[in-house]
Amino acid sequence: MSESKYREWILDTIDSLRSRKARPDLERICRMVRRRHGSDPDRTCAELDKLIQEQTVLKVNYKGSISYRNAAKVQRRSRKKDDTNNAAAAAAASAAASSSSAARRNVAAAEEEDASHSDLSNGDSALGPADQDETEDLEADGSTVMDTDSNADEEGADESRDGQDGPSPRHTYEDGPLGAVSVHAFSAPCSPMGPRPAPSPSPGPGPGPASGGPDSASAWKSGERASSLPPSSPRGPAHSDWAGNASGSPAEHQHKDIKVKPVVPAVATSPGALKNCAVKREETGRTDSASSDQLVPDYGANGARADANRKVCDGRAQTMPVSADNGELRLPFVSFEPSICVKKEKTGQNLLQWSVADVASYFSAAGFPEQSMAFRTQEIDGKSLLLMQRSDVLTGLSIRLGPALKIYERHIKVLQRTHFLEDEDL
DNA sequence: AATTGCGCACGGT
DNA sequence: ACCGTGCGCAATT
């Protein structure tokens, strides 16, 4: 409970700062939350961290400093006509579908309390986050990507993603655009809450902000355990790819840099058991296309599990995030990850152990941050997930039909099937 | 002193 | 041209 309260406070604060035209950075957020609600900055920080992991809040590096965005208000930046069409089409489709099929109410219900914002409606408001790229190495793992589009909801993006199913998963990042970048830039920027009166988060905060340097980015968050975590995953080389990329062009570092790194948390699998399969990320090219903010990686509290997510699974796993492939639309977050796999191997067993937060994080990481809130609201944990039927997903969560169908067909069904198959084996 | 309001420059679409 | 962002500074509390 308190969590939702914090979510509201934080989101509200971010919105408030934005409307005031002040950068929603850690310091201001913590200060405002404390002022308005008396919350301890450290706690706010920790909660913010969680929100970032579940992608309710996006952490981006904009103009050289860290900013936070209300994910629900951000959407893909590119929406030009092209996009519009897609969106419209998607919307229409969903509408049609809903009406025809049984779930018409979904549409209406689509937004929840917060959702109201705008997602679709104002549509353009945000461009915030977008792509990824990165710099930091260590923690890179978390990213899977896509969130953006997903959260966008329209899923126009999805469409493109669908393509992936087929034969052309590879995305090219045509991004190329800018050159993007500067990368390391941010390491500096993030200053934890230093300024604020929060002297000691608690025990030994050792993490110090910039301790290592490498992960300084993550360091921002002080206190809590998380920050100190090493990047858990060992994929050193991997990100070096992008890093290389980025670093390669130091060109202009004036200040605007661009790139975003999706922070997707590791949520994909549940806490304990999964291990990563082979981690392979292909070369990543990051896509930085456009906008200027970049997501900054970080995982806080749960960071530990970060590694789990991307793995290429042996079998088929399902992929989802892909990005826009061939060029059609470039979404903000294009992922380089070809796919996320739902981990299959141990999923089954773990599923029973997933908490409500695990479920929400999973869907958030799978590209449905907004919808993940519905799972949280309905308190769906792993066991409940196994019991969910198609109709429950389509009509019981009050989420739009389009995402609901994808969530059910590509994730829930797969998870359930995997779980039960394994059960049989046993 | 801390907040809030907002003009304006920037950079992406 | 339009839009989101956020710096920098004035006004307000």
XYZ file of C-alpha atoms (C1' of nucleotides) in Angstrom:
452
model
C 0.000 0.000 0.000
C 2.416 2.519 0.866
C 3.911 1.794 -2.377
C 1.011 2.950 -4.351
C 0.903 5.982 -2.259
C 4.467 6.742 -3.073
C 3.835 6.070 -6.656
C 1.178 8.645 -6.637
C 3.264 11.125 -4.788
C 6.233 10.711 -6.971
C 4.327 10.799 -10.174
C 2.497 13.768 -8.971
C 5.673 15.476 -8.031
C 7.229 14.821 -11.362
C 4.205 16.221 -13.074
C 4.223 19.178 -10.831
C 7.840 19.953 -11.430
C 7.351 19.644 -15.094
C 4.471 21.979 -15.124
C 6.525 24.399 -13.211
C 9.169 24.011 -15.788
C 11.680 22.790 -13.331
C 13.747 19.721 -14.014
C 12.340 16.745 -12.217
C 15.568 15.533 -10.793
C 16.187 13.469 -7.769
C 16.819 16.347 -5.532
C 13.699 18.219 -6.390
C 11.567 15.162 -6.298
C 12.760 14.152 -2.895
C 12.440 17.620 -1.591
C 8.963 18.111 -2.858
C 7.748 14.790 -1.611
C 9.192 15.522 1.724
C 7.643 18.887 1.801
C 4.261 17.796 0.727
C 4.034 14.541 2.515
C 6.748 14.497 5.005
C 8.357 11.525 3.532
C 11.907 10.702 4.178
C 14.033 11.443 1.188
C 15.733 8.145 1.407
C 12.496 6.399 1.298
C 11.387 8.485 -1.598
C 14.544 7.596 -3.286
C 14.000 3.944 -2.750
C 10.463 4.144 -3.974
C 11.515 6.102 -6.967
C 13.976 3.428 -7.667
C 11.285 0.852 -7.667
C 9.184 2.895 -9.980
C 12.071 3.174 -12.304
C 12.479 -0.501 -12.337
C 8.968 -1.114 -13.163
C 9.134 1.657 -15.623
C 6.455 3.691 -14.116
C 9.044 6.360 -14.032
C 11.714 6.727 -16.606
C 15.111 7.908 -15.699
C 16.683 9.804 -18.503
C 19.732 11.793 -19.107
C 18.670 14.986 -20.667
C 20.981 17.766 -21.463
C 23.646 16.296 -19.386
C 21.734 15.743 -16.238
C 19.420 13.181 -14.898
C 15.743 13.736 -15.204
C 12.794 11.598 -14.407
C 9.740 11.209 -16.521
C 6.313 9.991 -15.802
C 6.233 7.023 -18.091
C 2.566 7.255 -18.542
C 2.977 10.592 -20.090
C 5.785 9.822 -22.249
C 5.501 8.180 -25.393
C 7.251 7.644 -28.417
C 8.365 10.687 -29.908
C 7.934 9.963 -33.330
C 4.540 10.263 -34.177
C 4.261 11.880 -37.351
C 1.660 10.961 -39.684
C 3.085 7.715 -40.113
C 2.775 6.978 -36.646
C -0.460 8.531 -36.445
C -1.779 6.168 -38.865
C -0.589 3.324 -36.949
C -1.917 4.627 -33.820
C -5.160 5.417 -35.299
C -5.339 2.124 -36.906
C -4.484 0.411 -33.779
C -6.966 2.337 -31.867
C -9.573 1.737 -34.385
C -8.778 -1.835 -34.485
C -8.964 -2.224 -30.868
C -12.097 -0.315 -30.706
C -13.626 -2.349 -33.360
C -12.455 -5.473 -31.913
C -13.665 -4.620 -28.604
C -17.003 -3.720 -29.734
C -17.400 -6.726 -31.764
C -15.960 -9.028 -29.386
C -17.061 -8.904 -26.023
C -14.984 -6.547 -24.421
C -16.115 -3.243 -25.229
C -15.787 -1.865 -21.912
C -12.238 -2.190 -21.953
C -11.761 0.688 -24.008
C -13.570 2.915 -21.814
C -12.019 1.534 -18.878
C -8.732 1.730 -20.299
C -7.476 4.235 -18.112
C -7.133 3.819 -14.568
C -6.661 6.448 -12.237
C -3.485 7.535 -13.380
C -3.760 6.429 -16.721
C -6.035 9.077 -17.228
C -3.418 11.175 -18.018
C -3.027 11.010 -21.247
C -1.552 8.572 -22.679
C -3.103 8.502 -25.691
C -4.932 11.482 -25.663
C -2.441 13.999 -25.538
C -0.292 11.872 -27.231
C 2.305 13.943 -28.117
C 3.262 15.207 -25.067
C 6.149 13.456 -24.343
C 8.913 12.541 -26.092
C 10.950 11.823 -23.574
C 12.680 8.845 -23.469
C 13.801 7.146 -26.114
C 16.230 4.984 -27.200
C 18.968 3.721 -25.568
C 22.373 3.568 -25.545
C 24.566 3.755 -23.038
C 27.361 4.243 -21.375
C 27.721 2.677 -18.494
C 28.843 -0.433 -18.615
C 28.274 -2.196 -15.845
C 24.889 -2.206 -15.422
C 23.848 -2.438 -18.681
C 22.163 -5.462 -18.337
C 18.999 -4.418 -17.470
C 17.828 -3.296 -20.458
C 15.529 -4.843 -22.442
C 13.958 -2.479 -23.957
C 11.085 -1.543 -25.299
C 9.282 -0.106 -22.959
C 8.523 2.816 -24.543
C 6.481 1.785 -27.112
C 4.752 -0.346 -24.979
C 3.842 2.120 -22.639
C 2.718 4.167 -25.251
C 0.035 2.078 -25.588
C -0.886 2.408 -28.784
C 1.160 -0.248 -29.713
C 1.509 0.837 -33.029
C 4.774 -0.110 -32.240
C 3.729 -3.372 -31.493
C 2.839 -3.912 -34.858
C 6.245 -3.477 -35.916
C 7.289 -5.660 -33.279
C 5.091 -8.252 -34.514
C 6.981 -8.372 -37.529
C 9.619 -9.726 -35.584
C 7.927 -12.853 -35.151
C 8.539 -13.535 -38.562
C 11.625 -13.489 -40.246
C 13.076 -10.266 -39.732
C 13.870 -9.736 -36.345
C 16.844 -7.894 -36.725
C 16.409 -4.441 -36.389
C 18.451 -2.149 -37.951
C 18.955 0.734 -36.239
C 18.883 3.250 -38.570
C 19.047 5.652 -36.177
C 21.990 6.851 -36.896
C 21.087 10.136 -36.516
C 22.900 11.893 -34.447
C 25.868 11.062 -33.732
C 25.509 10.731 -30.855
C 27.096 11.055 -28.588
C 28.572 11.591 -25.738
C 28.299 9.273 -23.523
C 30.032 9.263 -20.614
C 28.689 12.369 -20.002
C 26.464 11.430 -17.495
C 28.496 9.868 -15.210
C 29.140 13.046 -13.849
C 25.830 14.454 -13.717
C 24.173 12.389 -11.437
C 24.684 13.567 -8.176
C 22.898 11.728 -5.712
C 21.065 13.503 -3.333
C 23.959 15.076 -2.086
C 22.736 18.410 -1.539
C 19.851 17.432 0.329
C 19.811 17.084 3.901
C 20.030 13.537 4.006
C 23.222 12.971 5.476
C 23.306 9.490 6.076
C 20.953 7.354 4.535
C 21.601 5.010 6.993
C 24.160 2.740 7.556
C 26.839 2.861 5.596
C 26.135 4.066 2.553
C 29.047 3.327 1.271
C 28.285 3.309 -2.152
C 29.202 6.612 -2.476
C 28.164 8.276 -5.305
C 30.837 8.113 -7.456
C 32.644 5.495 -6.053
C 33.848 3.625 -8.804
C 33.269 5.734 -11.438
C 31.983 3.243 -13.660
C 28.762 2.917 -12.275
C 28.427 6.233 -11.128
C 25.289 6.484 -12.871
C 23.709 4.067 -10.746
C 25.165 5.555 -7.847
C 22.836 8.291 -7.754
C 20.753 6.615 -5.466
C 22.294 6.619 -2.342
C 21.564 4.620 0.390
C 19.944 1.518 -0.216
C 21.512 -1.499 -1.035
C 21.033 -1.487 -4.503
C 23.253 0.999 -5.729
C 26.159 -0.670 -4.583
C 25.472 -3.706 -6.409
C 27.777 -4.486 -8.996
C 26.364 -4.822 -12.208
C 25.521 -8.081 -11.475
C 25.984 -9.277 -14.681
C 28.999 -9.964 -16.153
C 28.489 -9.039 -19.497
C 31.263 -6.901 -19.851
C 31.894 -7.079 -23.382
C 28.486 -6.698 -24.251
C 27.846 -3.332 -23.472
C 31.041 -2.357 -24.423
C 29.588 -2.528 -27.696
C 27.440 0.225 -27.347
C 29.665 1.972 -25.222
C 32.084 1.883 -27.842
C 29.700 3.174 -30.092
C 28.852 5.953 -28.109
C 32.113 6.872 -26.980
C 33.271 6.773 -30.370
C 31.903 9.965 -31.212
C 32.637 12.450 -28.739
C 31.771 14.978 -30.985
C 29.632 17.338 -29.531
C 29.151 17.128 -26.035
C 27.882 20.398 -25.578
C 25.178 19.389 -23.717
C 22.548 17.775 -25.327
C 23.245 14.281 -25.684
C 21.030 11.876 -26.759
C 20.497 8.572 -26.018
C 18.558 6.672 -23.836
C 18.985 3.606 -22.204
C 16.178 1.663 -21.295
C 16.297 0.594 -18.049
C 14.438 -2.284 -18.037
C 14.853 -4.116 -15.077
C 15.523 -7.372 -14.763
C 12.542 -8.468 -13.966
C 11.959 -10.988 -16.274
C 12.379 -13.747 -14.130
C 11.670 -14.246 -10.777
C 13.996 -13.890 -8.136
C 15.656 -16.758 -7.515
C 15.992 -19.282 -9.852
C 16.637 -18.187 -13.088
C 19.853 -17.911 -14.395
C 20.595 -16.505 -17.537
C 20.866 -18.392 -20.492
C 23.432 -17.435 -22.693
C 23.549 -13.940 -22.701
C 23.976 -12.771 -25.917
C 23.274 -9.629 -27.126
C 23.999 -8.974 -30.488
C 25.722 -6.217 -31.411
C 24.040 -3.599 -30.340
C 23.742 -0.778 -32.044
C 22.038 1.435 -30.150
C 19.691 3.546 -31.441
C 19.739 6.724 -30.439
C 17.781 8.395 -32.423
C 16.369 10.995 -31.447
C 15.426 12.531 -28.670
C 17.508 13.874 -26.419
C 17.108 12.161 -23.368
C 18.618 9.036 -22.585
C 17.545 6.596 -20.188
C 19.917 5.973 -17.620
C 20.294 2.674 -16.307
C 19.974 1.875 -12.914
C 18.561 -0.501 -10.864
C 18.130 -0.103 -7.502
C 16.766 -2.300 -5.162
C 16.044 -5.159 -7.150
C 18.902 -4.704 -9.214
C 20.150 -7.839 -8.119
C 18.097 -9.725 -10.329
C 19.011 -7.815 -13.161
C 20.825 -10.220 -15.027
C 18.116 -12.357 -15.617
C 16.502 -10.750 -18.241
C 17.998 -10.930 -21.334
C 18.976 -14.130 -22.293
C 18.604 -15.761 -25.326
C 16.951 -18.749 -24.677
C 17.458 -21.817 -26.260
C 14.311 -22.747 -27.442
C 12.172 -20.377 -28.751
C 11.341 -18.080 -26.299
C 9.329 -15.471 -27.213
C 10.531 -12.383 -28.225
C 8.955 -9.366 -27.937
C 10.587 -6.391 -27.779
C 12.085 -5.798 -30.749
C 12.195 -2.743 -32.213
C 11.238 -1.333 -35.161
C 12.759 -3.184 -37.651
C 13.311 -2.275 -40.877
C 12.863 0.922 -40.721
C 9.617 1.802 -40.483
C 9.061 3.502 -37.455
C 11.582 4.072 -35.103
C 10.488 4.004 -31.722
C 12.015 5.590 -29.058
C 13.271 2.732 -27.471
C 14.424 0.568 -29.866
C 15.825 -2.240 -28.497
C 18.660 -3.885 -29.490
C 17.799 -6.812 -27.857
C 16.419 -9.119 -30.206
C 14.297 -10.655 -27.834
C 13.535 -11.233 -24.408
C 12.880 -14.552 -23.535
C 10.610 -15.580 -21.129
C 12.549 -17.847 -19.376
C 11.386 -21.003 -19.822
C 13.255 -23.315 -17.971
C 12.456 -22.649 -14.596
C 9.718 -20.452 -15.042
C 7.259 -22.879 -14.038
C 8.336 -23.373 -10.616
C 9.142 -19.877 -10.022
C 5.918 -18.677 -11.222
C 4.357 -19.965 -8.104
C 6.683 -17.857 -6.146
C 6.224 -14.655 -7.992
C 4.881 -11.879 -5.909
C 2.565 -9.207 -7.139
C 5.567 -7.017 -7.659
C 7.319 -9.682 -9.662
C 4.368 -10.014 -11.945
C 4.092 -6.303 -12.421
C 7.769 -6.014 -13.064
C 7.636 -8.791 -15.555
C 5.008 -7.115 -17.659
C 6.656 -3.835 -17.306
C 9.849 -5.275 -18.630
C 7.970 -7.056 -21.309
C 6.890 -3.798 -22.690
C 3.672 -3.150 -20.901
C 4.515 -0.811 -18.123
C 1.222 0.802 -18.095
C -0.685 -2.394 -18.084
C 1.516 -3.770 -15.391
C -0.195 -1.401 -13.051
C -3.436 -3.184 -13.648
C -1.877 -6.420 -12.504
C -0.645 -4.713 -9.447
C -3.965 -3.130 -8.764
C -5.681 -6.440 -9.076
C -3.019 -8.034 -6.945
C -2.084 -10.677 -9.409
C 0.789 -12.747 -8.182
C 2.302 -15.799 -9.794
C -0.373 -18.149 -8.635
C -3.116 -15.877 -9.784
C -1.398 -15.527 -13.081
C -1.540 -19.237 -13.575
C -5.230 -19.139 -12.979
C -5.990 -16.348 -15.347
C -8.091 -17.043 -18.325
C -8.296 -15.132 -21.495
C -11.401 -13.324 -20.499
C -9.863 -12.310 -17.241
C -7.076 -10.616 -19.023
C -9.215 -9.019 -21.659
C -11.922 -7.786 -19.442
C -10.908 -8.098 -15.886
C -7.985 -5.785 -15.788
C -9.481 -2.818 -17.453
C -6.696 -2.524 -19.893
C -7.030 -1.872 -23.544
C -7.808 -4.757 -25.717
C -4.760 -4.530 -27.897
C -2.218 -4.829 -25.145
C -4.426 -7.271 -23.334
C -4.431 -9.638 -26.250
C -0.711 -9.447 -26.566
C -0.197 -9.903 -22.917
C -2.384 -12.925 -22.833
C -1.262 -14.597 -25.997
C 2.376 -13.884 -25.774
C 3.040 -13.958 -22.142
C 0.434 -15.367 -19.879
C -0.397 -18.231 -22.115
C 3.217 -19.004 -22.654
C 3.992 -18.833 -18.999
C 1.090 -21.029 -18.128
C 1.906 -23.528 -20.791
C 5.464 -23.677 -19.752
C 4.518 -24.063 -16.194
C 2.147 -26.865 -16.763
C 4.371 -28.672 -19.157
C 7.042 -28.718 -16.648
C 4.649 -29.823 -14.144
C 3.920 -32.773 -16.228
C 7.459 -33.615 -16.668
C 7.856 -33.730 -13.055
C 15.344 30.885 2.439
C 12.440 28.088 -0.023
C 8.906 27.815 -3.624
C 6.705 28.879 -7.533
C 5.953 31.111 -12.056
C 7.453 31.673 -16.510
C 10.154 33.911 -20.586
C 13.043 32.197 -23.579
C 16.522 29.450 -25.943
C 17.293 24.754 -27.597
C 16.896 20.853 -30.126
C 13.957 17.283 -32.090
C 10.081 16.344 -35.179
C 6.228 25.860 -37.386
C 5.395 23.323 -33.390
C 6.450 20.998 -29.212
C 8.771 19.328 -24.922
C 12.316 20.624 -21.903
C 14.507 23.112 -18.400
C 17.743 27.196 -17.279
C 17.791 31.389 -15.066
C 15.679 34.864 -12.824
C 11.825 37.407 -10.805
C 7.864 37.073 -7.787
C 5.763 35.070 -3.989
C 5.289 32.694 0.326
